[in-house]
Amino acid sequence: MLISYVSKAQTNEDTFIKDLIESLAENLPDDYDLSELEDRLVFLKKHPINLNHTNPEELKGLIFLSPLQISNLFSHLKANGKLVDILELQSIPDFDVKTIERLLPFVTLKQSDLEDRITYRNLRNLGDNDLVMRFGRVLEKPKGFTDLPGSHYIGSQERLLIRYKYNFSNRISASLIFEKDAGEQFLRGTKQFLLDYQSAHIALFNNGIFKKIIIGDYNMQFGQGLTLWSGFAFGKAPDVTSVAKKDVGLKPYTSSNEYSFFRGIATTITVAKHIDFTPFLSYRKLDASLNVNSVGDEVLSNTNETGLHRTTTEIKNKNSLDQQLFGGVIQYQKNNLTVGAVAYHSIYNKEFITGNEVYRYYNFTGKTLTNVGLHYNYTYKNIYFFGEAGKSLSGGLAYVNGALVSLSSKVSAVILHRNYDSNYHNFFNQATAEASEAINEKGFYAGLNITPVKAWTIAVYADYFKFPWLKFRVDAPSDGYEVLGQITFTPTKTFKAVLRYKSELKQQNTDLEVPINYLDDVKKESYRGDVNWRFNKSFSFQNRLEVSQFKKGSAKPEFGYLIYQDINYSPLFSKISGNLRLAYFNTPTFNSRIYAYEDDVLYNFTFGMYNGKGFRTYVNLKYKLIKRVDIWAKYAMFHYNKVETVGTGLDEIIGNKKTDIKLQLRYQF
């Protein structure tokens, strides 16, 4: 029965990505670029991983596999030899039916018939080329684009993206990306070459002792994200195992996010059996706000991570800070043990200063910074241990340790303890934390995933955290907690219902006018009910009701709510597919805002922020023009009730509507 069930399963990886990203939306910036996730899965669907000829690093790209599952797979291969049939996965601990369903589209046991020898003929005839061109704009005219005196946007309203990617087997990849944001100049503007943002790389893989060589833009992801991690990183989520990070080491950078990457050259070399060494060199120009100190030298006030260069001030700050890095990572990996050491040095051409605010007292100062770290993971029977310690040589210490335990075939648990000093300095730090950076924090996290019977899944976690030093708008040491509980009911392949409760308590300066600020408790709660169901082979629906509550101190709590209906149309073998959303929201203030993931064009993600009172609708369509050409179009509109303007500052729009359109073409050849 299981063989029949799994082989016919219609696994939709987009739904899984949607659920996971949506659960993290409130902890991510509005413009966070998650395209690398979809990019990776789209590639693997076309080039599935051979489970008999793979490695842990490759499997970590499948975000739904836990580190313990990956370790159990390799233990099974070592003990029993190669897999004979894909359904042999059922016999591996922690590989339940749900995991196997998700895995099937991305893996194989067949040896690829692709000739991977690097020759001109193979590169030309067997390589995959992917060209994406995207256009978008807000139909209304924001204040920044009008002919008003003072600050305004210098460029045009259009948003443009051009991305070309090339892949040849598992040997070569290359990319070239150009992007222009709304308000930026189109061609050859101030401090720019062609469009405002350019990114490129060329990478070679599996060339003798050189496992990887990358020239251009790249990411580094090692350990638990405490010492060296750039690019995307998951944190707390309903899948409690996500707090155990899955590092993939050195990899090419193909995102349009303009901040979180390295630029230069890096390589991973096999220096001995089971030992890899990854040296790297990076040089970048960053955006920063500069001030002049008492002796007339320019000093750094703060760095800008948005990548926006629309106004005179933003253009002035563009590329005003030089960042040089060099260092290396050495890792030993054998059987169920991985141990690694990281060391690198950063040099800046302007000096960092702390500012006068007391909460900035422990911030980094100076022009140079050296970071070192040690990380490990080890699987013993049904327990996966993981952790990392990091040190900034001129500052403090930080460490995180945890364990992922398979208590039975129905229950898995994770615990994590962290302690990050207030003076721990690191610019490439994405370890699990409540705050946006893993500094000035102590905490303990515990979570459970439970599958009591086939149709039911329960996830619950609790996280207690303390901030020993002051924070922005928090003028004393503070603490808090976060708890989440979620129940998922999936009786059939065509129906899924989710109930979720989340509560978070932090402390913040009181809003009252008092001689000395004291801390009030700030409590946020959300209640969500969600139903996904498929009507037939062409139509599926999603219904959601979410209620948010915000309460600060003794003030009266405020409530907001969001209700929406999604309709998805995706018939088999049809040239056209799409989805529609109709939503109504009512949130009294920004404090009770609600986030919801929105479907978008390929390689683009949207977090809808529902704030105020009104309606939201969008239509997203995909049309297969010819065999290798796809076209996407999206029309989205916010309609607010009883308001005269939408947005603030230079983004203010006269009226009660904000309408956005996108057009995208993808050509594969």
XYZ file of C-alpha atoms in Angstrom:
669
model
C 0.000 0.000 0.000
C 2.814 2.389 0.859
C 4.567 1.680 -2.444
C 1.403 2.532 -4.343
C 0.722 5.592 -2.216
C 4.186 7.051 -2.525
C 4.715 6.361 -6.195
C 1.523 8.177 -7.118
C 1.965 11.054 -4.706
C 1.760 14.481 -6.309
C 4.368 16.243 -4.194
C 4.076 20.026 -4.419
C 7.315 21.495 -3.112
C 5.956 25.029 -3.640
C 3.327 24.441 -0.950
C 5.963 23.292 1.508
C 8.173 26.321 0.810
C 5.147 28.580 1.153
C 4.210 27.146 4.564
C 7.751 27.352 5.909
C 8.483 30.874 4.660
C 5.135 32.169 5.864
C 5.846 30.929 9.377
C 9.039 33.024 9.387
C 7.616 36.153 7.757
C 7.322 38.187 10.939
C 11.035 37.597 11.692
C 12.335 38.620 8.261
C 12.738 41.998 6.570
C 10.018 42.878 4.077
C 12.515 42.735 1.183
C 14.289 39.524 2.214
C 15.250 37.637 -0.939
C 14.360 33.952 -0.727
C 14.791 33.193 -4.409
C 17.775 30.904 -3.774
C 15.430 28.385 -2.117
C 13.117 28.072 -5.087
C 16.065 28.316 -7.456
C 17.713 25.315 -5.810
C 14.576 23.150 -5.859
C 13.753 24.029 -9.470
C 17.275 22.967 -10.447
C 17.097 19.696 -8.465
C 13.771 18.788 -10.008
C 15.478 18.906 -13.382
C 18.729 17.358 -12.119
C 17.772 15.041 -9.224
C 20.350 13.950 -6.670
C 21.617 10.382 -7.010
C 21.254 9.065 -3.447
C 23.929 6.431 -4.058
C 26.447 9.058 -5.159
C 25.913 12.098 -2.991
C 27.281 13.800 0.116
C 25.825 15.523 3.197
C 26.513 18.982 1.805
C 24.417 18.323 -1.298
C 21.484 16.929 0.691
C 21.477 19.933 3.033
C 20.139 21.918 0.086
C 16.849 20.039 0.586
C 15.527 22.204 3.395
C 12.877 19.696 4.515
C 15.481 17.060 5.478
C 16.678 17.296 9.070
C 20.366 16.776 9.931
C 19.436 13.552 11.734
C 17.664 12.188 8.650
C 20.696 12.979 6.483
C 23.008 11.282 8.964
C 20.727 8.223 9.163
C 20.739 7.903 5.374
C 24.536 7.691 5.221
C 24.627 5.276 8.160
C 22.219 3.060 6.225
C 24.333 3.243 3.064
C 27.475 2.355 5.007
C 25.841 -0.621 6.731
C 23.788 -1.982 3.819
C 25.417 -0.731 0.646
C 23.740 1.151 -2.175
C 19.977 1.558 -2.327
C 18.371 -0.863 -4.769
C 14.947 0.789 -4.830
C 13.913 4.306 -3.838
C 11.250 2.878 -1.529
C 14.007 1.347 0.587
C 13.988 4.768 2.242
C 11.038 3.496 4.289
C 13.420 1.297 6.281
C 15.657 4.202 7.349
C 14.920 5.692 10.793
C 12.995 9.005 10.717
C 12.095 8.649 7.022
C 8.313 8.705 7.272
C 5.879 8.751 4.354
C 5.618 12.543 4.393
C 9.391 12.959 4.137
C 9.622 10.434 1.305
C 6.811 12.187 -0.592
C 8.677 15.475 -0.390
C 11.938 13.837 -1.402
C 10.780 11.913 -4.466
C 10.812 14.751 -7.052
C 14.398 15.680 -6.203
C 16.246 12.361 -5.991
C 17.022 9.335 -8.138
C 18.991 6.098 -8.064
C 19.808 6.170 -11.762
C 23.268 7.125 -12.865
C 23.062 10.267 -14.961
C 23.621 9.654 -18.650
C 24.950 13.210 -18.975
C 28.546 13.261 -20.120
C 30.224 15.516 -17.565
C 33.641 15.732 -19.208
C 34.419 19.404 -19.811
C 34.746 19.914 -23.564
C 33.533 22.720 -25.782
C 30.995 20.403 -27.415
C 29.560 19.246 -24.072
C 29.426 22.784 -22.701
C 27.549 23.957 -25.770
C 25.174 21.034 -26.286
C 24.548 19.706 -22.781
C 24.576 22.848 -20.647
C 21.392 24.414 -19.249
C 20.776 28.103 -19.941
C 18.147 30.030 -17.983
C 17.301 33.653 -18.813
C 14.809 35.633 -16.700
C 13.654 39.196 -17.423
C 11.289 40.942 -15.003
C 9.504 44.297 -15.062
C 7.458 45.816 -12.252
C 6.089 49.117 -11.001
C 3.474 50.759 -8.807
C 0.801 52.261 -11.072
C 0.139 55.238 -8.806
C 2.777 57.971 -8.481
C 4.353 58.174 -4.994
C 5.366 61.546 -3.593
C 9.060 60.891 -4.262
C 8.462 60.899 -8.031
C 6.673 64.258 -8.134
C 8.317 67.609 -8.898
C 8.387 68.765 -5.301
C 11.319 70.733 -3.842
C 13.683 68.972 -1.449
C 14.475 65.267 -1.338
C 13.026 63.166 -4.147
C 13.714 60.032 -6.179
C 16.140 60.684 -9.024
C 15.291 57.673 -11.186
C 12.148 56.196 -12.709
C 9.399 54.123 -11.091
C 10.167 50.898 -12.953
C 11.778 47.887 -11.271
C 13.904 45.774 -13.598
C 15.703 42.454 -13.256
C 17.759 40.531 -15.808
C 19.255 37.211 -14.698
C 21.159 34.671 -16.748
C 22.282 31.320 -15.317
C 24.286 28.503 -16.860
C 24.782 24.983 -15.466
C 26.682 22.061 -16.894
C 26.119 18.806 -15.023
C 27.780 19.056 -11.617
C 30.918 20.636 -13.058
C 30.335 24.285 -14.027
C 27.930 27.074 -13.110
C 27.845 30.750 -14.023
C 25.465 33.647 -13.567
C 25.039 37.296 -14.470
C 22.474 39.506 -12.712
C 21.403 43.123 -13.279
C 18.783 44.859 -11.134
C 17.233 48.296 -10.802
C 14.893 49.232 -7.926
C 12.103 51.788 -8.183
C 13.567 55.278 -7.930
C 17.026 54.297 -9.139
C 18.530 55.528 -12.383
C 18.316 53.253 -15.407
C 21.651 53.304 -17.237
C 24.999 54.772 -16.214
C 23.670 56.847 -13.354
C 25.820 58.370 -10.629
C 28.199 55.796 -9.117
C 26.852 52.972 -11.269
C 27.755 50.902 -14.320
C 24.718 49.976 -16.428
C 21.942 49.134 -13.923
C 22.363 49.979 -10.252
C 23.271 46.428 -9.170
C 25.419 43.845 -10.938
C 26.406 40.387 -9.747
C 28.315 37.614 -11.503
C 30.142 34.383 -10.815
C 31.764 31.417 -12.496
C 32.281 28.203 -10.560
C 34.011 24.872 -11.252
C 33.283 21.730 -9.262
C 34.955 18.351 -8.783
C 38.266 19.056 -10.487
C 40.672 16.675 -8.791
C 41.635 17.951 -5.364
C 39.681 21.141 -6.067
C 36.111 20.372 -4.985
C 34.999 23.943 -5.710
C 36.505 27.047 -7.278
C 34.416 30.239 -7.428
C 35.381 33.567 -8.939
C 32.967 36.430 -8.426
C 30.139 36.504 -5.888
C 29.728 33.675 -3.401
C 28.298 32.675 -0.029
C 29.967 30.990 2.941
C 27.814 28.944 5.345
C 29.581 26.986 8.072
C 28.630 25.535 11.439
C 25.625 27.021 13.211
C 25.988 30.473 11.662
C 27.811 31.986 14.611
C 31.209 32.722 13.034
C 30.806 32.703 9.250
C 27.431 32.636 7.499
C 26.206 34.800 4.619
C 22.996 34.534 2.662
C 19.787 32.858 3.765
C 19.390 31.171 7.169
C 16.293 29.703 8.800
C 15.514 30.236 12.472
C 12.614 29.277 14.697
C 9.704 27.718 12.789
C 6.879 25.181 13.271
C 9.322 22.536 12.036
C 11.309 22.625 15.262
C 14.325 20.888 13.697
C 15.052 24.037 11.661
C 17.014 25.545 14.574
C 19.769 23.009 13.799
C 21.303 24.774 10.824
C 22.417 22.832 7.763
C 25.624 24.403 6.533
C 26.505 23.921 2.883
C 29.967 25.488 2.951
C 31.069 27.465 -0.087
C 28.494 28.054 -2.822
C 27.872 30.491 -5.708
C 25.718 33.554 -5.067
C 22.835 34.042 -7.521
C 20.448 36.294 -5.613
C 19.452 39.908 -6.239
C 19.840 40.799 -2.559
C 22.524 43.503 -2.614
C 24.122 43.051 0.800
C 24.712 39.562 2.142
C 27.480 38.011 0.027
C 31.231 37.949 -0.621
C 32.949 39.128 -3.801
C 36.329 37.783 -4.870
C 37.735 34.258 -5.085
C 37.305 31.144 -2.946
C 38.014 27.444 -3.260
C 37.509 24.199 -1.369
C 40.481 21.836 -1.542
C 40.798 18.240 -0.374
C 44.115 18.423 1.479
C 43.928 14.895 2.929
C 41.458 12.083 3.275
C 38.389 13.408 5.127
C 39.911 16.911 5.398
C 38.847 19.932 3.318
C 40.304 23.430 3.395
C 38.385 26.489 2.139
C 40.483 29.651 1.778
C 38.771 32.825 0.580
C 39.474 36.424 -0.338
C 36.808 39.106 -0.679
C 36.767 42.806 -1.505
C 33.548 44.824 -1.593
C 32.304 48.376 -1.421
C 29.398 48.826 1.006
C 26.893 51.612 1.600
C 27.422 53.613 4.786
C 26.571 56.890 6.456
C 29.716 58.859 7.305
C 30.376 61.655 9.786
C 33.412 63.857 10.390
C 35.050 63.595 13.831
C 36.742 66.330 15.861
C 40.058 66.000 13.984
C 38.452 66.116 10.553
C 38.551 62.389 9.685
C 35.572 60.582 8.196
C 34.152 57.976 10.574
C 31.409 55.426 10.127
C 28.014 56.202 11.619
C 26.195 53.090 10.359
C 26.081 50.713 7.395
C 23.102 50.561 5.032
C 21.844 47.137 4.002
C 18.855 48.022 1.814
C 20.754 48.358 -1.471
C 18.539 51.327 -2.411
C 20.129 54.275 -4.231
C 17.224 56.569 -5.082
C 17.903 59.939 -3.458
C 20.908 62.251 -3.373
C 21.738 61.083 0.163
C 21.464 57.381 -0.690
C 23.697 57.860 -3.733
C 26.218 59.799 -1.639
C 26.355 56.877 0.831
C 26.744 54.303 -1.957
C 30.095 52.474 -2.007
C 31.509 54.773 0.688
C 32.962 51.913 2.764
C 35.657 49.459 1.614
C 35.510 45.957 3.119
C 38.369 43.466 2.704
C 38.285 39.937 4.101
C 40.621 36.994 3.938
C 40.698 33.742 5.857
C 39.913 30.072 5.704
C 37.911 27.140 7.025
C 39.274 23.669 7.667
C 36.886 20.761 8.205
C 37.284 17.107 9.123
C 34.409 14.809 8.215
C 34.282 11.076 8.719
C 31.323 8.816 9.331
C 29.027 10.606 11.790
C 31.484 13.281 12.934
C 32.214 16.722 11.496
C 34.591 19.181 13.142
C 35.612 22.525 11.687
C 37.643 25.625 12.492
C 37.147 29.113 11.036
C 39.471 32.124 11.061
C 39.283 35.331 9.036
C 40.311 38.965 9.205
C 38.234 42.002 8.142
C 39.675 45.395 7.184
C 37.647 48.585 6.671
C 38.867 51.912 5.303
C 36.741 53.947 7.726
C 36.639 53.688 11.497
C 33.525 52.401 13.265
C 32.334 54.534 16.179
C 29.737 53.672 18.817
C 27.711 56.872 19.011
C 26.446 58.466 22.223
C 23.543 56.117 22.967
C 24.159 53.971 26.040
C 22.779 50.821 24.396
C 25.572 51.081 21.777
C 28.282 50.960 24.463
C 29.521 47.488 23.441
C 29.323 48.041 19.673
C 32.392 47.387 17.548
C 34.872 50.237 17.128
C 37.976 50.466 14.962
C 38.952 49.463 11.431
C 39.996 45.812 11.764
C 38.331 42.737 13.203
C 39.523 39.144 13.542
C 37.033 36.313 14.089
C 37.728 32.694 14.975
C 35.376 29.813 15.663
C 34.979 26.073 16.174
C 31.949 24.035 15.149
C 30.942 20.386 15.308
C 28.155 17.905 14.724
C 28.057 14.263 15.717
C 25.420 11.566 15.416
C 25.264 8.895 18.081
C 22.497 6.350 17.478
C 19.291 8.434 17.484
C 20.852 11.706 18.708
C 22.363 14.449 16.559
C 24.605 16.791 18.567
C 25.567 20.171 17.112
C 27.190 23.387 18.253
C 29.612 26.215 17.655
C 31.738 28.676 19.604
C 32.884 32.000 18.174
C 35.273 34.680 19.393
C 36.056 38.161 18.160
C 39.662 38.651 19.229
C 39.065 42.234 20.323
C 35.712 41.408 21.910
C 33.622 38.729 23.543
C 32.687 35.086 23.197
C 29.548 33.434 21.887
C 28.495 29.792 21.837
C 25.497 27.647 20.975
C 24.937 23.922 21.570
C 22.017 21.652 20.919
C 20.743 18.145 20.309
C 18.164 16.708 17.940
C 16.702 13.463 19.261
C 14.488 10.900 17.609
C 12.595 9.636 20.663
C 10.527 7.211 18.577
C 9.111 6.849 15.089
C 6.405 9.304 16.128
C 8.263 11.844 18.275
C 11.348 13.967 17.664
C 12.704 16.627 19.993
C 15.282 19.389 19.881
C 16.921 21.414 22.625
C 19.247 24.371 22.162
C 21.178 26.565 24.574
C 22.862 29.810 23.538
C 25.003 32.459 25.197
C 26.135 35.452 23.159
C 28.227 38.155 24.875
C 27.202 41.791 24.492
C 30.636 42.607 23.050
C 30.747 39.710 20.587
C 31.524 41.399 17.265
C 30.789 39.678 13.979
C 29.437 41.006 10.675
C 28.575 37.526 9.295
C 26.541 36.122 12.141
C 23.200 34.398 11.597
C 23.020 31.985 14.515
C 19.652 31.139 16.057
C 18.552 34.115 18.148
C 15.504 36.100 19.138
C 17.105 39.364 18.087
C 18.202 40.147 14.538
C 21.843 39.517 15.525
C 23.297 36.826 17.779
C 24.756 39.224 20.348
C 23.737 40.308 23.862
C 21.507 37.279 24.375
C 21.136 34.159 26.475
C 18.437 31.624 25.858
C 17.105 28.081 26.000
C 14.892 26.541 23.329
C 12.995 23.241 23.379
C 10.654 21.822 20.765
C 8.732 18.681 19.831
C 7.429 17.265 16.543
C 4.787 14.601 17.185
C 2.934 12.380 14.721
C 0.557 10.359 16.908
C -1.254 8.827 13.918
C -0.847 9.096 10.191
C -3.157 12.076 9.596
C -2.144 14.214 12.567
C 1.023 16.223 13.194
C 1.708 18.328 16.286
C 4.528 20.844 16.629
C 5.281 22.802 19.767
C 8.221 24.846 20.975
C 9.104 27.228 23.803
C 11.989 29.679 23.864
C 13.114 31.713 26.875
C 15.601 34.523 26.285
C 17.413 37.234 28.242
C 19.196 40.374 27.058
C 21.893 41.216 29.654
C 22.608 44.674 28.220
C 20.405 47.499 26.957
C 18.799 47.514 23.509
C 17.163 50.083 21.252
C 14.106 51.415 23.136
C 14.949 49.108 26.067
C 16.830 51.065 28.744
C 17.525 48.145 31.090
C 18.363 44.429 30.949
C 15.272 42.532 29.822
C 13.890 39.074 29.139
C 10.985 37.350 27.482
C 9.638 34.174 25.941
C 8.052 32.783 22.811
C 5.795 29.751 22.527
C 4.149 28.161 19.517
C 1.761 25.271 19.093
C 0.484 23.920 15.793
C -1.793 21.023 14.877
C -1.977 19.791 11.294
C -4.681 17.404 10.066
C -4.122 15.755 6.669
C -6.634 12.907 6.239
C -6.159 12.746 2.460
C -3.826 14.066 -0.219
C -6.446 16.662 -1.153
C -7.238 18.159 2.270
C -5.140 19.830 4.938
C -6.188 21.868 7.973
C -3.900 23.786 10.328
C -4.538 25.411 13.700
C -1.755 27.555 15.167
C -1.267 29.594 18.313
C 1.756 31.787 18.910
C 2.555 34.023 21.870
C 5.549 36.263 22.402
C 6.407 38.473 25.358
C 9.211 41.031 25.422
C 9.959 44.173 27.390
C 10.206 47.748 26.146
C 10.409 51.280 27.507
C 7.064 52.565 28.722
C 5.159 54.993 26.495
C 4.241 57.126 29.517
C 5.980 60.436 30.214
C 8.056 59.574 33.308
C 11.365 60.942 34.695
C 13.107 57.581 34.300
C 12.000 54.998 31.774
C 10.865 51.685 33.162
C 10.052 48.555 31.169
C 6.567 47.451 30.239
C 5.690 43.940 29.120
C 4.810 43.829 25.420
C 2.749 40.791 24.496
C 1.850 39.702 20.990
C -0.447 36.770 20.261
C -1.790 35.286 17.067
C -4.429 32.657 16.349
C -4.631 31.056 12.928
C -6.960 28.639 11.221
C -6.062 27.497 7.708
C -7.702 25.011 5.333
C -6.256 23.818 2.008
C -8.395 21.576 -0.158
C -8.432 20.392 -3.757
C -11.787 20.417 -5.530
C -10.650 18.530 -8.629
C -7.576 18.131 -10.826
C -7.759 21.781 -11.882
C -8.943 23.785 -8.864
C -7.717 24.022 -5.288
C -8.612 26.445 -2.512
C -7.128 27.919 0.630
C -9.129 29.625 3.366
C -7.535 31.458 6.273
C -8.644 33.369 9.326
C -5.981 34.946 11.522
C -6.437 37.090 14.629
C -3.647 39.134 16.207
C -3.527 40.709 19.660
C -1.137 43.372 20.949
C -0.905 44.619 24.512
C 1.698 46.877 26.117
C 1.774 47.432 29.866
C -1.615 48.305 31.356
C -2.998 49.726 28.120
C -6.097 48.214 26.602
C -5.235 45.358 24.200
C -5.868 45.835 20.498
C -7.072 43.170 18.110
C -6.612 42.779 14.382
C -7.778 40.153 11.959
C -7.246 38.924 8.413
C -9.476 36.655 6.378
C -8.781 35.557 2.839
C -9.780 33.166 0.093
C -7.212 31.807 -2.374
C -8.240 30.065 -5.584
C -5.601 28.117 -7.521
C -6.090 26.956 -11.098
C -3.517 24.447 -12.350
C -4.878 21.872 -14.808
C -2.608 19.116 -16.040
C -1.001 19.712 -19.441
C -2.551 23.181 -19.728
C -0.570 26.150 -21.023
C -2.123 28.507 -18.485
C -2.269 28.376 -14.694
C -2.712 30.925 -11.952
C -4.108 31.925 -8.598
C -6.325 34.601 -7.111
C -6.616 36.072 -3.602
C -9.468 38.048 -2.065
C -8.672 39.320 1.437
C -10.201 41.598 4.061
C -8.136 42.929 6.958
C -8.718 45.162 9.950
C -5.783 45.991 12.239
C -6.077 49.111 14.459
C -2.373 50.043 14.342
C 0.978 48.905 12.998
C 1.514 46.946 16.242
C -1.226 44.445 15.379
C -0.197 44.039 11.735
C -0.408 40.589 10.148
C 1.945 39.063 7.579
C 0.894 36.534 4.965
C 2.881 34.909 2.196
C 1.703 35.713 -1.328
C 2.220 33.709 -4.499
C 4.339 35.554 -7.021
C 6.201 35.139 -10.265
C 8.951 32.520 -10.346
C 12.087 33.365 -8.294
C 10.309 36.202 -6.513
C 8.674 36.165 -3.098
C 6.254 38.572 -1.476
C 5.295 38.998 2.163
C 2.033 40.894 2.255
C 1.900 43.177 5.315
C -1.744 43.724 6.219
C -1.989 46.931 8.240
C -4.989 49.219 8.591
C -8.449 48.435 7.266
C -9.357 47.432 3.759
C -9.177 44.851 0.999
C -6.315 43.094 -0.755
C -6.540 41.244 -4.027
C -4.095 39.864 -6.543
C -4.114 37.736 -9.664
C -1.011 35.778 -10.629
C -0.887 34.051 -14.037
C 1.589 31.819 -15.831
C 1.387 31.084 -19.551
C 3.569 28.650 -21.493
C 4.109 30.553 -24.698
C 6.165 27.896 -26.478
C 8.158 24.881 -25.366
C 10.969 26.726 -23.575
C 9.376 30.118 -22.951
C 7.125 30.917 -19.974
C 5.464 34.238 -19.165
C 4.218 35.378 -15.741
C 1.989 38.349 -14.916
C 0.830 39.626 -11.535
C -1.671 42.348 -10.674
C -2.010 43.236 -6.991
C -3.933 45.990 -5.208
C -4.471 47.291 -1.668
C -7.724 49.232 -1.186
C -7.858 51.005 2.173
C -11.068 52.250 3.768
C -11.520 55.898 4.742
C -7.966 57.138 4.184
C -6.703 60.025 2.063
C -3.131 58.784 1.612
C -1.295 55.449 1.507
C 2.287 55.084 2.750
C 4.590 57.620 4.363
C 7.470 59.911 3.413
C 8.545 59.787 -0.227
C 6.459 56.612 -0.741
C 3.218 58.417 0.135
C 0.444 58.043 -2.469
C -2.532 60.394 -2.716
C -5.717 58.328 -2.558
C -6.730 55.067 -0.928
C -5.256 52.540 -3.395
C -1.851 51.088 -4.147
C -1.582 48.949 -7.270
C 1.438 46.920 -8.335
C 2.083 45.019 -11.559
C 4.808 42.555 -12.586
C 5.667 40.928 -15.901
C 8.278 38.204 -16.251
C 9.654 36.140 -19.112
C 11.743 32.996 -18.684
C 13.607 31.387 -21.581
C 15.341 28.034 -21.091
C 17.729 26.863 -23.781
